[in-house]
Amino acid sequence: MYAQMVKSEASTDDPALLAAFQARIDAGEKIEPKEWMPEAYRKTLIRQIGQHAHSEIVGQLPEGNWITRAPTLERKAILLAKVQDEAGHGLYLYCAAETLGVSRDDLTEQLLSGRMKYSSIFNYPTLTWADIGAVGWLVDGAAIMNQVPLQRTSFGPYSRAMIRICKEESFHQRQGYDLMRAMATGTAEQKAMAQDALNRFWYPSLMMFGPSDKDSIHSTQSMAWRIKINTNDELRQKFVDQTVPQAQYLGLTIPDENLKWNEEKQGWDFSEPDWSEFYEVLKGNGPCNTDRMEARQRAWRDGEWFREGLMAHARKSAARRVAAE
Amino acid sequence: MSSEWPLWEVFIRGQHGLNHRHVGSLHAPDAELAIRHARDVYTRRNEGVSIWVVPSAQITASSPSEKGPLFEPANDKVYRHPTFYDIPDEVGHM
């Protein structure tokens, strides 16, 4: 999930307005930007959509790492297209967040200063080419689990951004699986690389859904507002059930000794990831947190003269047009 | 972080002759670059053959509180729809 552990705000608005608002959501109506909404709904959504957008942007870094080293021209073109999509997804989401009254620069500043987070998964390195396959297959696969139900979220602009994203995301997961398949049916060494990538990305992918939130008040509020549709555990289970047969098809082994089919629940039993590792990564102590933040800060800093130059040019051209009229 | 690029609303006309349709928004320093950005952000998969961009600040929108007075009067004018009228089968397609 690209938005993890989003805290909801407590509502301080007029109870009558809150009840009317909740009734609209329960009736399946979409909430649009200029309509009345509880301040807490607005703030929680800014946090959630913002974190989601930041994840799309930072998520370009681990994959961008392999663009120049893709093994064939075709794989390179595919990877370029995928990374470009991630930039696009970030932009759709930033625009959705901006309709709630936060500015783009403000969101960027909050990412760069560390006040807003991005998904824990992007703090893991992509060490081999097989990792690019694992990212598409597992990371995008996990993201889709969350994004498909969010197409029905209550906030109109968020829902519309999700619909666009989901249309494009399926290509991401498929190209990842296709890459893994090429590796898994290649030489023994290539298959070993595929297995190694699965070993390293399996638990971080399970962490993407966040810790169990069945007793969380934030989760209950967000679900009532329909900005969260399923619990973290539901989505994680769904992801495991979907992924295990895909791994089996590739002849790869999920790195979990406790993985066992449970006839009664018609799903797989599996081990929890190491949650202390998850909290460490969130705190900034993952393998790549420092690199990722530095890369974003550098990009923003290095682009400053260019952004300002284009603005200066736009102002000058506009003044010239006025003078000519 | 001094000069944020202004916001533009993007409209795309698809291949099949339909109207330009609002698809989203983006930031750009001027109209020309707004078109270029719109092409990258909103037409990566043949979604369109024509792009319009409009500064968001130039859009005037109806207010949510006007929803009733503006749109409810149409609710009770069912006779504006063809299905209001019974046409005998003998007359054929109409």
mmCIF file of C-alpha atoms in Angstrom, chain A residues 137 195 198 202-203 206 236-248 252-263 265 267-272:
data_model
loop_
_atom_site.group_PDB
_atom_site.id
_atom_site.type_symbol
_atom_site.label_atom_id
_atom_site.label_comp_id
_atom_site.label_asym_id
_atom_site.label_seq_id
_atom_site.Cartn_x
_atom_site.Cartn_y
_atom_site.Cartn_z
ATOM 1 C CA TRP A 137 5.186 -8.333 -9.852
ATOM 2 C CA GLN A 195 14.670 -16.556 -6.401
ATOM 3 C CA LEU A 198 11.713 -12.930 -4.381
ATOM 4 C CA TRP A 202 8.596 -10.929 -0.176
ATOM 5 C CA TYR A 203 8.414 -9.608 3.386
ATOM 6 C CA LEU A 206 3.777 -7.872 2.905
ATOM 7 C CA ARG A 236 -2.574 -8.843 2.731
ATOM 8 C CA GLN A 237 -4.418 -12.172 2.705
ATOM 9 C CA LYS A 238 -5.772 -11.466 -0.752
ATOM 10 C CA PHE A 239 -2.295 -10.603 -1.982
ATOM 11 C CA VAL A 240 -0.766 -13.805 -0.605
ATOM 12 C CA ASP A 241 -3.574 -15.934 -2.046
ATOM 13 C CA GLN A 242 -3.069 -14.379 -5.441
ATOM 14 C CA THR A 243 0.723 -14.492 -5.426
ATOM 15 C CA VAL A 244 1.471 -18.019 -4.172
ATOM 16 C CA PRO A 245 0.196 -19.814 -7.308
ATOM 17 C CA GLN A 246 2.013 -17.272 -9.477
ATOM 18 C CA ALA A 247 5.281 -18.116 -7.703
ATOM 19 C CA GLN A 248 4.557 -21.832 -8.017
ATOM 20 C CA LEU A 252 10.065 -20.245 -7.316
ATOM 21 C CA THR A 253 9.726 -20.753 -3.568
ATOM 22 C CA ILE A 254 8.054 -18.229 -1.257
ATOM 23 C CA PRO A 255 10.579 -17.723 1.563
ATOM 24 C CA ASP A 256 8.224 -18.805 4.348
ATOM 25 C CA GLU A 257 8.407 -22.202 6.067
ATOM 26 C CA ASN A 258 4.964 -21.678 7.574
ATOM 27 C CA LEU A 259 3.231 -21.161 4.261
ATOM 28 C CA LYS A 260 0.387 -23.689 4.209
ATOM 29 C CA TRP A 261 -2.959 -23.985 2.442
ATOM 30 C CA ASN A 262 -5.820 -23.633 4.908
ATOM 31 C CA GLU A 263 -8.782 -25.571 3.574
ATOM 32 C CA LYS A 265 -10.519 -20.414 5.246
ATOM 33 C CA GLY A 267 -6.603 -19.221 1.794
ATOM 34 C CA TRP A 268 -2.939 -19.532 2.669
ATOM 35 C CA ASP A 269 -1.563 -19.328 6.187
ATOM 36 C CA PHE A 270 1.668 -17.376 6.216
ATOM 37 C CA SER A 271 4.226 -15.757 8.543
ATOM 38 C CA GLU A 272 3.955 -12.142 9.575
#
